[in-house]
mmCIF file of C-alpha atoms (C1' of nucleotides) in Angstrom:
data_model
loop_
_atom_site.group_PDB
_atom_site.id
_atom_site.type_symbol
_atom_site.label_atom_id
_atom_site.label_comp_id
_atom_site.label_asym_id
_atom_site.label_seq_id
_atom_site.Cartn_x
_atom_site.Cartn_y
_atom_site.Cartn_z
ATOM 1 C CA UNK A 270 22.020 87.499 18.987
ATOM 2 C CA UNK A 271 23.298 89.772 15.763
ATOM 3 C CA UNK A 272 20.252 92.069 15.546
ATOM 4 C CA UNK A 273 20.668 94.955 18.011
ATOM 5 C CA UNK A 274 17.044 95.985 17.618
ATOM 6 C CA UNK A 275 15.798 92.503 18.267
ATOM 7 C CA UNK A 276 18.125 92.717 21.470
ATOM 8 C CA UNK A 277 16.451 95.818 22.689
ATOM 9 C CA UNK A 278 12.999 94.179 22.001
ATOM 10 C CA UNK A 279 13.542 90.910 23.886
ATOM 11 C CA UNK A 280 15.286 92.749 26.794
ATOM 12 C CA UNK A 281 12.034 93.226 28.922
ATOM 13 C CA UNK A 282 10.267 90.311 27.436
ATOM 14 C CA UNK A 283 9.037 87.607 29.690
ATOM 15 C CA UNK A 284 10.385 84.833 27.702
ATOM 16 C CA UNK A 285 9.944 81.902 30.086
ATOM 17 C CA UNK A 286 6.237 82.846 30.574
ATOM 18 C CA UNK A 287 5.639 83.253 26.876
ATOM 19 C CA UNK A 288 7.136 79.784 26.167
ATOM 20 C CA UNK A 289 5.214 78.072 28.974
ATOM 21 C CA UNK A 290 1.894 79.583 27.774
ATOM 22 C CA UNK A 291 2.631 78.868 24.004
ATOM 23 C CA UNK A 292 3.688 75.295 24.534
ATOM 24 C CA UNK A 293 0.867 74.374 26.975
ATOM 25 C CA UNK A 294 -1.613 75.875 24.674
ATOM 26 C CA UNK A 295 -0.205 73.788 21.629
ATOM 27 C CA UNK A 296 -0.367 70.583 23.524
ATOM 28 C CA UNK A 297 -3.784 71.252 24.532
ATOM 29 C CA UNK A 298 -5.304 72.602 21.524
ATOM 30 C CA UNK A 299 -3.275 71.393 18.627
ATOM 31 C CA UNK A 300 -5.198 69.792 15.625
ATOM 32 C CA UNK A 301 -4.683 66.046 15.055
ATOM 33 C CA UNK A 302 -2.977 66.016 11.676
ATOM 34 C CA UNK A 303 -1.742 63.025 9.731
ATOM 35 C CA UNK A 304 1.820 64.153 9.899
ATOM 36 C CA UNK A 305 1.716 64.728 13.648
ATOM 37 C CA UNK A 306 1.122 61.033 14.324
ATOM 38 C CA UNK A 307 4.958 60.462 14.723
ATOM 39 C CA UNK A 308 8.123 62.388 14.058
ATOM 40 C CA UNK A 309 9.507 60.312 11.130
ATOM 41 C CA UNK A 310 11.836 63.029 9.664
ATOM 42 C CA UNK A 311 10.695 61.805 6.176
ATOM 43 C CA UNK A 312 7.028 62.539 6.927
ATOM 44 C CA UNK A 313 7.823 65.868 8.511
ATOM 45 C CA UNK A 314 9.817 66.775 5.446
ATOM 46 C CA UNK A 315 7.090 65.705 2.879
ATOM 47 C CA UNK A 316 4.496 67.755 5.107
ATOM 48 C CA UNK A 317 6.613 70.783 5.145
ATOM 49 C CA UNK A 318 7.043 70.959 1.346
ATOM 50 C CA UNK A 319 3.420 70.428 0.780
ATOM 51 C CA UNK A 320 2.401 72.992 3.405
ATOM 52 C CA UNK A 321 4.747 75.767 1.702
ATOM 53 C CA UNK A 322 2.148 78.362 0.578
ATOM 54 C CA UNK A 323 -0.605 75.895 0.921
ATOM 55 C CA UNK A 324 -3.407 75.570 3.652
ATOM 56 C CA UNK A 325 -3.491 72.652 5.963
ATOM 57 C CA UNK A 326 -6.936 71.508 4.828
ATOM 58 C CA UNK A 327 -5.806 71.296 1.100
ATOM 59 C CA UNK A 328 -2.624 69.365 2.102
ATOM 60 C CA UNK A 329 -4.364 66.524 4.273
ATOM 61 C CA UNK A 330 -5.619 64.472 1.510
ATOM 62 C CA UNK A 331 -2.628 64.884 -0.829
ATOM 63 C CA UNK A 332 -0.339 63.822 2.072
ATOM 64 C CA UNK A 333 -2.378 60.756 3.014
ATOM 65 C CA UNK A 334 -2.208 59.537 -0.694
ATOM 66 C CA UNK A 335 1.421 60.377 -1.004
ATOM 67 C CA UNK A 336 2.327 58.407 1.980
ATOM 68 C CA UNK A 337 0.243 55.426 0.707
ATOM 69 C CA UNK A 338 2.056 55.543 -2.593
ATOM 70 C CA UNK A 339 5.498 56.486 -1.245
ATOM 71 C CA UNK A 340 5.675 55.022 2.362
ATOM 72 C CA UNK A 341 9.450 55.536 2.787
ATOM 73 C CA UNK A 342 12.111 57.931 1.470
ATOM 74 C CA UNK A 343 13.513 55.086 -0.675
ATOM 75 C CA UNK A 344 10.119 54.312 -2.262
ATOM 76 C CA UNK A 345 10.161 58.131 -3.384
ATOM 77 C CA UNK A 346 13.578 57.914 -4.431
ATOM 78 C CA UNK A 347 12.926 55.125 -6.703
ATOM 79 C CA UNK A 348 9.680 56.357 -8.160
ATOM 80 C CA UNK A 349 9.094 57.631 -11.580
ATOM 81 C CA UNK A 350 8.997 61.495 -11.805
ATOM 82 C CA UNK A 351 5.563 61.455 -13.720
ATOM 83 C CA UNK A 352 4.085 59.314 -10.854
ATOM 84 C CA UNK A 353 5.200 61.790 -8.406
ATOM 85 C CA UNK A 354 3.749 64.708 -10.437
ATOM 86 C CA UNK A 355 0.601 62.735 -10.766
ATOM 87 C CA UNK A 356 0.395 62.607 -7.117
ATOM 88 C CA UNK A 357 1.065 66.262 -6.942
ATOM 89 C CA UNK A 358 -1.472 67.219 -9.564
ATOM 90 C CA UNK A 359 -3.657 70.164 -8.321
ATOM 91 C CA UNK A 360 -1.415 71.205 -5.360
ATOM 92 C CA UNK A 361 0.512 73.727 -7.385
ATOM 93 C CA UNK A 362 4.145 74.775 -7.236
ATOM 94 C CA UNK A 363 5.251 71.664 -9.045
ATOM 95 C CA UNK A 364 9.047 72.300 -8.607
ATOM 96 C CA UNK A 365 8.308 71.577 -4.920
ATOM 97 C CA UNK A 366 7.735 67.823 -6.144
ATOM 98 C CA UNK A 367 10.459 67.784 -8.446
ATOM 99 C CA UNK A 368 12.841 69.336 -5.944
ATOM 100 C CA UNK A 369 11.980 66.952 -3.237
ATOM 101 C CA UNK A 370 12.293 63.835 -5.231
ATOM 102 C CA UNK A 371 15.649 65.325 -6.375
ATOM 103 C CA UNK A 372 16.629 65.642 -2.851
ATOM 104 C CA UNK A 373 15.454 62.478 -1.587
ATOM 105 C CA UNK A 374 17.698 60.823 -4.049
ATOM 106 C CA UNK A 375 20.511 62.662 -2.801
ATOM 107 C CA UNK A 376 19.597 61.387 0.761
ATOM 108 C CA UNK A 377 19.487 57.765 -0.374
ATOM 109 C CA UNK A 378 22.801 58.185 -2.397
ATOM 110 C CA UNK A 379 24.891 60.215 0.112
ATOM 111 C CA UNK A 380 23.423 59.639 3.569
ATOM 112 C CA UNK A 381 22.390 56.133 3.592
ATOM 113 C CA UNK A 382 18.791 57.213 3.325
ATOM 114 C CA UNK A 383 18.817 59.116 6.476
ATOM 115 C CA UNK A 384 17.475 62.676 6.712
ATOM 116 C CA UNK A 385 20.749 64.625 7.647
ATOM 117 C CA UNK A 386 20.467 66.013 11.233
ATOM 118 C CA UNK A 387 23.241 68.309 10.131
ATOM 119 C CA UNK A 388 21.999 71.895 9.324
ATOM 120 C CA UNK A 389 24.673 72.439 6.462
ATOM 121 C CA UNK A 390 23.842 69.031 4.980
ATOM 122 C CA UNK A 391 20.096 69.604 5.224
ATOM 123 C CA UNK A 392 20.128 72.913 3.866
ATOM 124 C CA UNK A 393 22.176 72.145 0.844
ATOM 125 C CA UNK A 394 19.381 69.624 -0.485
ATOM 126 C CA UNK A 395 17.228 71.017 -3.314
ATOM 127 C CA UNK A 396 14.066 72.478 -2.098
ATOM 128 C CA UNK A 397 15.142 72.821 1.561
ATOM 129 C CA UNK A 398 15.482 76.509 2.349
ATOM 130 C CA UNK A 399 15.895 78.216 5.601
ATOM 131 C CA UNK A 400 12.231 77.502 6.847
ATOM 132 C CA UNK A 401 12.150 73.945 5.842
ATOM 133 C CA UNK A 402 15.581 73.283 7.256
ATOM 134 C CA UNK A 403 14.474 74.790 10.742
ATOM 135 C CA UNK A 404 11.181 72.786 10.760
ATOM 136 C CA UNK A 405 12.689 69.604 10.093
ATOM 137 C CA UNK A 406 15.583 70.299 12.563
ATOM 138 C CA UNK A 407 13.247 71.447 15.390
ATOM 139 C CA UNK A 408 10.205 69.075 14.747
ATOM 140 C CA UNK A 409 11.936 65.828 13.887
ATOM 141 C CA UNK A 410 15.286 66.323 15.625
ATOM 142 C CA UNK A 411 14.497 68.679 18.507
ATOM 143 C CA UNK A 412 17.265 71.225 17.789
ATOM 144 C CA UNK A 413 16.360 74.961 18.787
ATOM 145 C CA UNK A 414 16.464 76.255 15.324
ATOM 146 C CA UNK A 415 14.163 79.005 13.953
ATOM 147 C CA UNK A 416 11.508 78.090 11.471
ATOM 148 C CA UNK A 417 10.218 81.299 10.355
ATOM 149 C CA UNK A 418 7.253 81.525 8.094
ATOM 150 C CA UNK A 419 4.343 83.734 7.172
ATOM 151 C CA UNK A 420 2.598 82.676 10.377
ATOM 152 C CA UNK A 421 5.506 83.267 12.738
ATOM 153 C CA UNK A 422 6.210 86.554 11.292
ATOM 154 C CA UNK A 423 2.566 87.610 11.682
ATOM 155 C CA UNK A 424 2.510 86.389 15.355
ATOM 156 C CA UNK A 425 5.986 87.731 16.612
ATOM 157 C CA UNK A 426 5.462 91.135 14.689
ATOM 158 C CA UNK A 427 2.295 91.436 16.979
ATOM 159 C CA UNK A 428 3.704 89.891 20.251
ATOM 160 C CA UNK A 429 6.775 91.889 19.892
ATOM 161 C CA UNK A 430 5.323 94.970 18.174
ATOM 162 C CA UNK A 431 7.749 94.718 15.271
ATOM 163 C CA UNK A 432 6.776 96.948 12.123
ATOM 164 C CA UNK A 433 9.456 95.856 9.761
ATOM 165 C CA UNK A 434 7.898 95.201 6.047
ATOM 166 C CA UNK A 435 7.596 91.393 6.075
ATOM 167 C CA UNK A 436 7.517 91.566 2.333
ATOM 168 C CA UNK A 437 11.167 92.331 2.328
ATOM 169 C CA UNK A 438 13.513 89.446 2.348
ATOM 170 C CA UNK A 439 15.820 90.656 4.942
ATOM 171 C CA UNK A 440 13.053 90.924 7.430
ATOM 172 C CA UNK A 441 12.862 87.248 7.795
ATOM 173 C CA UNK A 442 16.310 87.314 9.345
ATOM 174 C CA UNK A 443 15.137 89.917 12.094
ATOM 175 C CA UNK A 444 12.603 87.173 12.953
ATOM 176 C CA UNK A 445 15.124 84.475 12.957
ATOM 177 C CA UNK A 446 17.025 86.556 15.591
ATOM 178 C CA UNK A 447 14.027 87.056 17.484
ATOM 179 C CA UNK A 448 13.033 83.256 17.467
ATOM 180 C CA UNK A 449 16.727 82.331 18.356
ATOM 181 C CA UNK A 450 16.314 84.640 21.607
ATOM 182 C CA UNK A 451 13.252 83.295 22.814
ATOM 183 C CA UNK A 452 12.723 79.820 21.642
ATOM 184 C CA UNK A 453 12.474 77.014 24.185
ATOM 185 C CA UNK A 454 15.457 74.695 24.415
ATOM 186 C CA UNK A 455 13.522 72.234 26.327
ATOM 187 C CA UNK A 456 10.862 71.717 23.672
ATOM 188 C CA UNK A 457 11.823 73.635 20.392
ATOM 189 C CA UNK A 458 9.422 71.291 18.441
ATOM 190 C CA UNK A 459 6.342 72.482 20.462
ATOM 191 C CA UNK A 460 7.513 76.136 20.617
ATOM 192 C CA UNK A 461 7.906 76.563 16.698
ATOM 193 C CA UNK A 462 4.754 74.374 16.042
ATOM 194 C CA UNK A 463 2.941 76.464 18.664
ATOM 195 C CA UNK A 464 3.996 79.595 16.760
ATOM 196 C CA UNK A 465 2.535 78.413 13.575
ATOM 197 C CA UNK A 466 -0.593 76.841 14.960
ATOM 198 C CA UNK A 467 -1.288 79.954 16.873
ATOM 199 C CA UNK A 468 -0.868 81.970 13.629
ATOM 200 C CA UNK A 469 -3.034 79.435 11.811
ATOM 201 C CA UNK A 470 -5.919 79.233 14.409
ATOM 202 C CA UNK A 471 -5.902 82.275 16.710
ATOM 203 C CA UNK A 472 -3.553 85.053 15.490
ATOM 204 C CA UNK A 473 -5.003 85.130 11.969
ATOM 205 C CA UNK A 474 -4.261 87.854 9.234
ATOM 206 C CA UNK A 475 -7.786 89.722 9.654
ATOM 207 C CA UNK A 476 -9.725 89.827 12.927
ATOM 208 C CA UNK A 477 -7.353 87.998 15.300
ATOM 209 C CA UNK A 478 -9.125 86.265 18.094
ATOM 210 C CA UNK A 479 -7.128 88.084 20.874
ATOM 211 C CA UNK A 480 -9.738 87.297 23.468
ATOM 212 C CA UNK A 481 -9.044 83.708 22.873
ATOM 213 C CA UNK A 482 -5.364 84.032 22.676
ATOM 214 C CA UNK A 483 -3.216 81.951 25.155
ATOM 215 C CA UNK A 484 -0.430 84.686 25.097
ATOM 216 C CA UNK A 485 -2.570 87.765 25.210
ATOM 217 C CA UNK A 486 -0.784 88.974 28.424
ATOM 218 C CA UNK A 487 2.546 88.949 26.564
ATOM 219 C CA UNK A 488 1.231 90.818 23.384
ATOM 220 C CA UNK A 489 2.517 94.195 22.804
ATOM 221 C CA UNK A 490 0.491 94.953 20.048
ATOM 222 C CA UNK A 491 -2.688 93.867 21.872
ATOM 223 C CA UNK A 492 -1.749 96.152 24.770
ATOM 224 C CA UNK A 493 -1.362 98.989 22.477
ATOM 225 C CA UNK A 494 -4.444 98.153 20.584
ATOM 226 C CA UNK A 495 -2.673 97.920 17.209
ATOM 227 C CA UNK A 496 -2.916 94.168 16.527
ATOM 228 C CA UNK A 497 -4.963 94.937 13.304
ATOM 229 C CA UNK A 498 -2.125 97.094 11.984
ATOM 230 C CA UNK A 499 0.440 94.576 12.128
ATOM 231 C CA UNK A 500 2.126 93.081 10.317
ATOM 232 C CA UNK A 501 3.133 95.664 7.932
ATOM 233 C CA UNK A 502 3.311 94.265 4.374
ATOM 234 C CA UNK A 503 3.549 96.194 1.222
ATOM 235 C CA UNK A 504 1.358 94.668 -1.390
ATOM 236 C CA UNK A 505 2.565 93.116 -4.842
ATOM 237 C CA UNK A 506 1.823 94.530 -8.155
ATOM 238 C CA UNK A 507 -1.016 92.864 -10.045
ATOM 239 C CA UNK A 508 -0.993 90.139 -12.539
ATOM 240 C CA UNK A 509 -0.309 90.344 -16.237
ATOM 241 C CA UNK A 510 -3.011 89.027 -18.389
ATOM 242 C CA UNK A 511 -2.092 86.643 -21.238
ATOM 243 C CA UNK A 512 -4.780 85.210 -23.968
ATOM 244 C CA UNK A 513 -4.454 81.934 -25.434
ATOM 245 C CA UNK A 514 -6.530 79.414 -27.738
ATOM 246 C CA UNK A 515 -6.697 75.932 -26.274
ATOM 247 C CA UNK A 516 -7.405 73.128 -28.812
ATOM 248 C CA UNK A 517 -9.155 70.080 -28.145
ATOM 249 C CA UNK A 518 -8.076 67.802 -31.225
ATOM 250 C CA UNK A 519 -9.823 64.563 -31.786
ATOM 251 C CA UNK A 520 -8.653 62.181 -34.469
ATOM 252 C CA UNK A 521 -10.409 59.670 -36.426
ATOM 253 C CA UNK A 522 -10.179 57.158 -33.658
ATOM 254 C CA UNK A 523 -11.635 59.491 -31.059
ATOM 255 C CA UNK A 524 -8.066 59.968 -29.451
ATOM 256 C CA UNK A 525 -7.067 63.478 -28.036
ATOM 257 C CA UNK A 526 -3.845 65.287 -28.791
ATOM 258 C CA UNK A 527 -2.001 66.327 -25.659
ATOM 259 C CA UNK A 528 1.662 67.675 -25.094
ATOM 260 C CA UNK A 529 4.295 67.807 -22.417
ATOM 261 C CA UNK A 530 5.381 71.201 -21.361
ATOM 262 C CA UNK A 531 8.874 72.187 -21.147
ATOM 263 C CA UNK A 532 10.946 70.658 -18.084
ATOM 264 C CA UNK A 533 11.542 74.274 -16.560
ATOM 265 C CA UNK A 534 9.375 77.215 -16.097
ATOM 266 C CA UNK A 535 5.717 77.463 -15.412
ATOM 267 C CA UNK A 536 4.036 74.230 -14.878
ATOM 268 C CA UNK A 537 7.228 72.309 -15.857
ATOM 269 C CA UNK A 538 6.667 68.726 -17.157
ATOM 270 C CA UNK A 539 3.053 68.801 -16.827
ATOM 271 C CA UNK A 540 0.683 67.875 -19.840
ATOM 272 C CA UNK A 541 -1.826 69.949 -21.417
ATOM 273 C CA UNK A 542 -3.973 70.353 -24.652
ATOM 274 C CA UNK A 543 -2.202 72.257 -27.371
ATOM 275 C CA UNK A 544 -2.336 76.143 -26.755
ATOM 276 C CA UNK A 545 -1.536 79.170 -29.175
ATOM 277 C CA UNK A 546 -0.852 82.268 -27.499
ATOM 278 C CA UNK A 547 -3.025 85.084 -28.749
ATOM 279 C CA UNK A 548 0.101 87.057 -29.416
ATOM 280 C CA UNK A 549 0.993 84.939 -32.084
ATOM 281 C CA UNK A 550 -2.490 84.144 -33.879
ATOM 282 C CA UNK A 551 -6.048 84.575 -33.607
ATOM 283 C CA UNK A 552 -9.092 82.722 -34.098
ATOM 284 C CA UNK A 553 -9.054 83.302 -37.956
ATOM 285 C CA UNK A 554 -5.704 81.861 -38.459
ATOM 286 C CA UNK A 555 -5.772 79.281 -35.752
ATOM 287 C CA UNK A 556 -5.900 76.233 -38.037
ATOM 288 C CA UNK A 557 -2.984 77.660 -40.263
ATOM 289 C CA UNK A 558 -1.094 78.233 -37.075
ATOM 290 C CA UNK A 559 -1.694 74.632 -35.732
ATOM 291 C CA UNK A 560 -0.724 73.107 -39.018
ATOM 292 C CA UNK A 561 2.605 75.114 -39.034
ATOM 293 C CA UNK A 562 3.492 74.051 -35.334
ATOM 294 C CA UNK A 563 2.003 70.514 -35.088
ATOM 295 C CA UNK A 564 2.083 69.427 -38.530
ATOM 296 C CA UNK A 565 -1.503 68.292 -38.368
ATOM 297 C CA UNK A 566 -4.133 69.644 -40.519
ATOM 298 C CA UNK A 567 -7.379 70.298 -38.453
ATOM 299 C CA UNK A 568 -10.915 71.513 -39.020
ATOM 300 C CA UNK A 569 -11.894 74.048 -36.465
ATOM 301 C CA UNK A 570 -15.420 73.009 -34.835
ATOM 302 C CA UNK A 571 -16.142 76.264 -32.570
ATOM 303 C CA UNK A 572 -15.531 77.443 -29.157
ATOM 304 C CA UNK A 573 -16.950 75.607 -26.438
ATOM 305 C CA UNK A 574 -15.651 77.333 -23.200
ATOM 306 C CA UNK A 575 -13.653 80.260 -21.982
ATOM 307 C CA UNK A 576 -11.431 79.766 -18.878
ATOM 308 C CA UNK A 577 -9.871 82.354 -16.835
ATOM 309 C CA UNK A 578 -7.232 81.047 -14.600
ATOM 310 C CA UNK A 579 -5.510 82.937 -11.969
ATOM 311 C CA UNK A 580 -1.888 82.404 -10.979
ATOM 312 C CA UNK A 581 0.086 84.393 -8.469
ATOM 313 C CA UNK A 582 1.892 86.395 -11.024
ATOM 314 C CA UNK A 583 -0.386 86.171 -14.167
ATOM 315 C CA UNK A 584 -3.732 85.617 -15.607
ATOM 316 C CA UNK A 585 -4.559 83.169 -18.434
ATOM 317 C CA UNK A 586 -7.568 83.836 -20.544
ATOM 318 C CA UNK A 587 -8.127 80.618 -22.543
ATOM 319 C CA UNK A 588 -10.609 80.239 -25.265
ATOM 320 C CA UNK A 589 -11.247 76.620 -25.633
ATOM 321 C CA UNK A 590 -12.038 75.313 -29.294
ATOM 322 C CA UNK A 591 -12.933 71.841 -30.614
ATOM 323 C CA UNK A 592 -11.328 70.723 -33.814
ATOM 324 C CA UNK A 593 -10.967 67.394 -35.795
ATOM 325 C CA UNK A 594 -8.133 65.849 -37.764
ATOM 326 C CA UNK A 595 -8.074 66.101 -41.611
ATOM 327 C CA UNK A 596 -4.672 64.789 -42.273
ATOM 328 C CA UNK A 597 -1.142 65.760 -41.911
ATOM 329 C CA UNK A 598 1.587 64.177 -39.638
ATOM 330 C CA UNK A 599 2.410 64.978 -36.130
ATOM 331 C CA UNK A 600 5.766 66.492 -35.832
ATOM 332 C CA UNK A 601 5.727 68.241 -32.508
ATOM 333 C CA UNK A 602 8.097 66.856 -29.895
ATOM 334 C CA UNK A 603 6.460 65.518 -26.647
ATOM 335 C CA UNK A 604 3.015 65.405 -28.200
ATOM 336 C CA UNK A 605 0.852 62.384 -28.613
ATOM 337 C CA UNK A 606 -2.728 61.138 -29.333
ATOM 338 C CA UNK A 607 -3.950 59.420 -26.444
ATOM 339 C CA UNK A 608 -7.453 57.779 -25.571
ATOM 340 C CA UNK A 609 -9.924 59.301 -23.325
ATOM 341 C CA UNK A 610 -9.151 56.501 -20.595
ATOM 342 C CA UNK A 611 -5.441 57.278 -20.903
ATOM 343 C CA UNK A 612 -5.733 60.892 -20.239
ATOM 344 C CA UNK A 613 -6.042 60.544 -16.428
ATOM 345 C CA UNK A 614 -2.680 58.988 -16.338
ATOM 346 C CA UNK A 615 -0.954 62.276 -17.199
ATOM 347 C CA UNK A 616 -0.750 65.108 -14.717
ATOM 348 C CA UNK A 617 -2.599 68.027 -15.844
ATOM 349 C CA UNK A 618 -2.605 71.705 -14.429
ATOM 350 C CA UNK A 619 -5.964 72.681 -13.053
ATOM 351 C CA UNK A 620 -6.595 75.114 -15.939
ATOM 352 C CA UNK A 621 -6.597 72.121 -18.295
ATOM 353 C CA UNK A 622 -8.482 69.921 -15.861
ATOM 354 C CA UNK A 623 -11.275 72.155 -16.525
ATOM 355 C CA UNK A 624 -11.270 71.404 -20.106
ATOM 356 C CA UNK A 625 -11.678 67.823 -19.622
ATOM 357 C CA UNK A 626 -15.351 68.044 -19.000
ATOM 358 C CA UNK A 627 -15.652 68.908 -22.999
ATOM 359 C CA UNK A 628 -13.897 65.575 -23.726
ATOM 360 C CA UNK A 629 -15.954 62.590 -24.432
ATOM 361 C "C1'" DA B 12 16.489 92.759 -4.105
ATOM 362 C "C1'" DA B 13 13.233 91.390 -7.478
ATOM 363 C "C1'" DC B 14 10.930 87.853 -9.783
ATOM 364 C "C1'" DA B 15 9.175 83.304 -11.046
ATOM 365 C "C1'" DC B 16 6.529 79.777 -9.396
ATOM 366 C "C1'" DG B 17 -0.174 77.304 -8.413
ATOM 367 C "C1'" DG B 18 -4.037 76.980 -6.389
ATOM 368 C "C1'" DG B 19 -7.783 77.675 -3.071
ATOM 369 C "C1'" DG B 20 -10.239 80.056 0.484
ATOM 370 C "C1'" DG B 21 -11.932 83.835 3.343
ATOM 371 C "C1'" DA B 22 -13.499 88.688 4.154
ATOM 372 C "C1'" DT C 261 -12.110 92.038 -5.745
ATOM 373 C "C1'" DC C 262 -8.045 91.751 -2.891
ATOM 374 C "C1'" DC C 263 -5.412 89.178 0.260
ATOM 375 C "C1'" DC C 264 -3.689 85.474 2.374
ATOM 376 C "C1'" DC C 265 -1.180 81.064 2.933
ATOM 377 C "C1'" DA C 266 3.858 75.740 7.207
ATOM 378 C "C1'" DG C 267 8.820 79.520 0.691
ATOM 379 C "C1'" DT C 268 12.432 78.348 -2.519
ATOM 380 C "C1'" DG C 269 15.468 79.016 -6.624
ATOM 381 C "C1'" DT C 270 17.018 82.069 -9.938
ATOM 382 C "C1'" DT C 271 18.944 86.161 -11.690
#
DNA sequence: AACACGGGGGA
DNA sequence: TCCCCAGTGTT
């Protein structure tokens, strides 16, 4: 254990009692979830990626569809990227899907399609950071490795009364040291999952259910009555707002113009209706802007919607307008006219799915 | 260390 | 509104 403060903290802690109470509770009260039916490392992996920054209830249907479509690691490795993104559509953080497939290809090519049990090999895979590495090693392979996520930091900040700012990157290392010091070597899988399950069900961010908590007798924050004040977390700065015009452009055959976003950055490789940043143009010059960028002359119909879409770091304020093609030739790369029926073959971000209701 | 990167749900 | 969430990659 490298962390001196953690050493002090753990010194008088009833580790064996805590382990027993946590693990027994987990086996008694754990939710039956699709990815808990077995310990297939591939399924554990996919579920852990999906669960990053995403609630269990949201993930369940995605996980089930994903496993039906890509039952094995090799199925995913051989799949078309657009199909993978389509399966991820609406889940957000789309680089997770792209990194996962990249990593799975690597496992197929270099490790005979078997998820590495070696920590360094596993951690070198795209999208497998410290958390996911520890989760796979402990849950699928029963190795006593820490898997520190937001739940674990919240639970242990209270149980051990640690007031480091969990918004700071280096704080995660403190909690990794803590977990290394108290993790069960007999059942690291149930220990780690128990911490996370406790954080999800009992030791919640606001108004934790301390009266129902299986480790209440071990909890220093509860003893001091400060469970509401932990964890300490500085707040993020608020999002920047950006305005856009979105074009629902229909040609003479009733086909709509869509385009693919760049393969890096926000919503990478997803599809959308054409958009003009209001920093570059306005409603009056929209047709002119459009002609210049797409080569297509359009007649603007009118505004049919206004969509406010909130991301973690910015806000889109989108005016949706209808238009019809008058002439010209489409010159924009990665853009095309498609039939209404074809639209649902393409992965769209939720912001643009909201515009689909104006398409006939 | 700071920032980019989605989306949904709860208080 | 604001905050939260089974985080990782890039700079």
